[in-house]
Coordinates of C-alpha atoms in Angstrom, one line a residue:
X1200 CA 5.5 189.4 79.6
X1201 CA 6.5 191.9 77.0
X1202 CA 3.9 190.7 74.5
X1203 CA 1.2 190.8 77.3
X1204 CA 2.0 194.4 78.0
X1205 CA 2.0 195.4 74.3
X1206 CA -1.4 193.6 73.8
X1207 CA -2.9 195.5 76.9
X1208 CA -1.6 198.8 75.7
X1209 CA -3.1 198.2 72.3
X1210 CA -6.5 197.2 73.8
X1211 CA -6.5 200.4 75.8
X1212 CA -6.3 202.6 72.9
X1213 CA -9.6 201.4 71.3
X1214 CA -12.5 199.7 73.1
X1215 CA -12.8 196.3 71.3
X1216 CA -16.4 196.0 72.3
X1217 CA -17.5 199.2 70.6
X1218 CA -17.5 199.7 66.9
X1219 CA -15.2 202.8 66.1
X1220 CA -17.5 204.9 63.8
X1221 CA -18.7 208.5 63.5
X1222 CA -21.7 207.7 65.6
X1223 CA -19.6 206.6 68.6
X1224 CA -17.3 209.6 68.6
X1225 CA -18.0 212.6 71.0
X1226 CA -20.4 215.1 69.6
X1227 CA -21.4 213.2 66.6
X1228 CA -25.0 212.2 65.8
X1229 CA -24.6 211.0 62.2
X1230 CA -27.8 212.0 60.3
X1231 CA -30.0 211.8 63.4
X1232 CA -31.6 214.6 65.4
X1233 CA -32.4 218.1 64.3
X1234 CA -29.9 220.1 62.4
X1235 CA -29.8 223.8 63.7
X1236 CA -26.8 225.0 61.7
X1237 CA -23.6 224.1 59.8
X1238 CA -20.4 225.1 61.5
X1239 CA -17.4 225.9 59.4
X1240 CA -14.0 226.0 61.0
X1241 CA -13.1 224.8 64.6
X1242 CA -14.7 227.6 66.3
X1243 CA -17.2 229.0 63.8
X1244 CA -15.2 232.1 63.0
X1245 CA -16.2 233.6 59.7
X1246 CA -14.0 236.7 59.6
X1247 CA -10.6 235.2 59.3
X1248 CA -10.0 235.1 63.1
X1249 CA -9.9 231.3 63.2
X1250 CA -6.1 230.5 63.9
X1251 CA -6.5 226.9 64.9
X1252 CA -5.5 225.6 61.5
X1253 CA -8.9 223.9 61.1
X1254 CA -10.6 226.6 59.0
X1255 CA -11.8 224.1 56.4
X1256 CA -13.5 221.8 58.9
X1257 CA -17.4 221.5 58.2
X1258 CA -19.7 219.8 60.7
X1259 CA -23.4 219.8 61.4
X1260 CA -24.6 221.0 64.8
X1261 CA -27.5 218.8 65.7
X1262 CA -29.9 218.5 68.7
X1263 CA -31.2 215.1 69.6
X1264 CA -34.6 214.2 68.2
X1265 CA -37.5 212.6 70.1
X1266 CA -37.1 209.0 71.2
X1267 CA -39.4 206.2 70.3
X1268 CA -40.9 203.8 72.9
X1269 CA -39.9 201.6 74.5
X1270 CA -37.2 203.9 76.1
X1271 CA -35.6 201.2 78.1
X1272 CA -35.2 200.5 81.8
X1273 CA -37.0 202.7 84.2
X1274 CA -37.4 205.5 81.6
X1275 CA -40.7 204.1 80.5
X1276 CA -42.0 203.8 84.2
X1277 CA -41.2 207.5 84.8
X1278 CA -42.7 208.7 81.5
X1279 CA -46.0 206.7 81.9
X1280 CA -46.4 207.8 85.6
X1281 CA -45.8 211.5 84.6
X1282 CA -48.2 211.4 81.7
X1283 CA -50.8 209.7 83.8
X1284 CA -50.4 212.2 86.6
X1285 CA -50.9 215.1 84.2
X1286 CA -54.0 213.5 82.7
X1287 CA -55.5 213.1 86.1
X1288 CA -55.0 217.0 86.4
X1289 CA -56.9 217.5 83.3
X1290 CA -53.7 218.4 81.3
X1291 CA -53.1 216.5 78.1
X1292 CA -49.4 215.3 78.2
X1293 CA -49.0 216.2 74.5
X1294 CA -49.8 219.9 75.4
X1295 CA -47.2 220.0 78.3
X1296 CA -44.4 217.7 77.0
X1297 CA -43.0 218.8 73.6
X1298 CA -40.8 215.8 73.2
X1299 CA -39.1 213.1 75.2
X1300 CA -35.4 212.5 74.4
X1301 CA -33.2 209.6 75.4
X1302 CA -29.7 210.4 74.4
X1303 CA -26.4 208.9 75.6
X1304 CA -28.2 207.0 78.3
X1305 CA -30.0 210.1 79.8
X1306 CA -33.8 211.0 79.9
X1307 CA -34.8 214.5 79.1
X1308 CA -38.4 215.9 78.9
X1309 CA -38.8 219.0 76.9
X1310 CA -41.5 221.0 78.5
X1311 CA -43.7 223.9 77.2
X1312 CA -42.7 226.9 79.3
X1313 CA -46.3 227.6 80.4
X1314 CA -46.7 224.2 81.9
X1315 CA -43.3 224.0 83.6
X1316 CA -44.3 224.7 87.2
X1317 CA -47.1 222.1 87.1
X1318 CA -44.8 219.4 85.6
X1319 CA -42.2 220.1 88.0
X1320 CA -44.6 220.0 91.0
X1321 CA -46.0 216.8 89.7
X1322 CA -42.6 215.2 89.5
X1323 CA -41.8 216.4 93.0
X1324 CA -45.0 215.3 94.7
X1325 CA -46.2 212.1 92.9
X1326 CA -45.4 209.1 95.2
X1327 CA -44.2 207.1 92.2
X1328 CA -41.9 209.9 90.9
X1329 CA -40.5 211.8 93.9
X1330 CA -38.0 214.0 92.4
X1331 CA -37.5 215.9 95.5
X1332 CA -34.3 217.7 94.6
X1333 CA -33.4 220.1 91.8
X1334 CA -29.6 220.5 91.6
X1335 CA -29.9 223.7 89.5
X1336 CA -30.7 225.3 86.3
X1337 CA -28.2 225.9 83.4
X1338 CA -28.6 228.2 80.5
X1339 CA -27.8 227.4 76.9
X1340 CA -27.8 229.7 73.9
X1341 CA -28.3 228.5 70.4
X1342 CA -28.3 231.6 68.1
X1343 CA -29.4 229.6 65.1
X1344 CA -32.3 227.8 66.7
X1345 CA -34.9 230.2 65.5
X1346 CA -37.8 230.9 67.9
X1347 CA -36.1 229.0 70.7
X1348 CA -32.6 230.5 71.0
X1349 CA -32.5 230.3 74.8
X1350 CA -32.8 227.0 76.7
X1351 CA -33.0 226.3 80.4
X1352 CA -32.0 222.9 81.6
X1353 CA -33.0 221.5 85.0
X1354 CA -31.4 218.4 86.6
X1355 CA -33.9 216.7 89.0
X1356 CA -32.8 214.0 91.4
X1357 CA -35.1 211.4 93.1
X1358 CA -33.4 210.5 96.3
X1359 CA -36.3 208.0 97.0
X1360 CA -35.8 206.1 93.8
X1361 CA -32.2 206.9 93.0
X1362 CA -32.9 208.4 89.5
X1363 CA -31.8 211.4 87.6
X1364 CA -33.7 213.1 84.8
X1365 CA -33.6 216.4 83.1
X1366 CA -36.3 219.1 82.1
X1367 CA -35.5 221.3 79.2
X1368 CA -37.4 224.5 78.3
X1369 CA -36.9 227.0 75.5
X1370 CA -37.8 230.5 74.9
X1371 CA -37.3 232.9 71.9
X1372 CA -34.5 235.6 72.3
X1373 CA -37.3 238.2 71.6
X1374 CA -39.3 236.9 74.7
X1375 CA -36.8 235.4 77.0
X1376 CA -39.4 234.6 79.8
X1377 CA -39.6 231.3 81.6
X1378 CA -41.6 230.7 84.9
X1379 CA -39.4 230.4 88.0
X1380 CA -39.3 227.2 89.8
X1381 CA -38.5 228.8 93.1
X1382 CA -41.9 228.1 94.5
X1383 CA -41.3 224.4 93.9
X1384 CA -37.6 224.0 94.4
X1385 CA -36.4 226.9 96.6
X1386 CA -32.7 225.9 96.1
X1387 CA -33.1 227.3 92.5
X1388 CA -33.0 230.9 94.0
X1389 CA -29.4 231.6 93.1
X1390 CA -29.1 229.2 90.2
X1391 CA -31.8 231.2 88.4
X1392 CA -30.1 234.5 89.2
X1393 CA -26.9 233.3 87.8
X1394 CA -28.6 232.0 84.5
X1395 CA -30.4 235.4 84.3
X1396 CA -27.0 237.3 84.8
X1397 CA -25.1 235.3 82.1
X1398 CA -27.8 234.4 79.6
X1399 CA -30.6 237.0 80.1
X1400 CA -33.3 234.5 80.8
X1401 CA -36.0 236.3 82.8
X1402 CA -37.6 233.8 85.4
X1403 CA -41.1 235.2 86.1
X1404 CA -42.1 235.0 89.7
X1405 CA -38.5 234.9 91.2
X1406 CA -38.5 236.9 94.4
X1407 CA -35.4 238.8 93.7
X1408 CA -34.1 238.4 90.1
X1409 CA -30.9 240.5 90.2
X1410 CA -27.4 240.1 88.9
X1411 CA -25.3 237.7 91.1
X1412 CA -21.9 237.8 89.4
X1413 CA -21.6 240.9 87.1
X1414 CA -22.0 244.5 88.3
X1415 CA -25.5 245.8 88.3
X1416 CA -24.8 248.2 85.4
X1417 CA -23.1 245.6 83.2
X1418 CA -24.3 245.7 79.6
X1419 CA -25.2 242.3 77.9
X1420 CA -25.0 238.7 79.0
X1421 CA -21.5 237.3 78.8
X1422 CA -22.3 233.6 78.2
X1423 CA -24.3 234.1 75.1
X1424 CA -22.8 232.9 71.9
X1425 CA -23.0 236.3 70.2
X1426 CA -21.2 238.2 73.1
X1427 CA -17.9 239.6 71.9
X1428 CA -14.8 237.6 72.9
X1429 CA -12.1 239.9 74.3
X1430 CA -11.7 243.6 73.9
X1431 CA -14.3 244.3 76.5
X1432 CA -12.9 246.9 79.2
X1433 CA -13.7 245.5 82.6
X1434 CA -14.5 248.4 84.9
X1435 CA -16.1 248.2 88.3
X1436 CA -17.1 251.7 89.4
X1437 CA -15.6 252.8 92.6
X1438 CA -13.9 249.4 93.2
X1439 CA -10.4 249.1 94.4
X1440 CA -8.4 246.0 94.9
X1441 CA -6.0 246.3 97.9
X1442 CA -2.4 245.0 98.0
X1443 CA -2.0 241.3 98.7
X1444 CA -0.6 242.0 102.2
X1445 CA -3.7 244.1 103.0
X1446 CA -6.4 241.8 101.8
X1447 CA -8.7 240.2 104.3
X1448 CA -7.7 236.8 105.6
X1449 CA -10.2 234.1 106.2
X1450 CA -7.9 231.5 107.7

């Protein structure tokens, strides 16, 4: 019994069915993908502020590159149907889809921002696709990804076919405009406001693009990588926090 328990414990430490290599470790892509910068130190601090003890760490920061067909499983079916539907509308797929990425078992279409609304509407309405639900949009900031520093990532769910894909759109920091998907997916209303609030991405066509978390007069966008960490005085003009025994109860 003792030997069996020890064996089980050892097997739980390393998956014997998967080779333990750099490519299988989280966040590693080997030499694949597109290198956007080289990070030195655990947190990329370059002014002596890295107190983690890993100041000598050097690693490449890479984005996954385009996948080659066949993608596998139902990914090819979705890609073929989307490209065919766009062609029927007179739009060349290569003009709308910058690249198709299959990474870690997930399918992502990188879309040119001027064609985002048409692609999203096609994904929603085509009977063979039927991605009826967009569960939100997230912002990402890559300061070293020149010309496309800001990314918006949309998660689309097909309830009909039980499938999940992503759309990703990029915009330069100097022109942070991306069309709003509110007309296609109204549930994106508050998600686009939050992404605007924290990343400064302007969603053109949104009915009320205002800050949702930060005060209206707040300077900057707190979730950008170049936003200062700490030392920012938090001040809400005219706001007073009542004592705990005077706060409103919702029970």
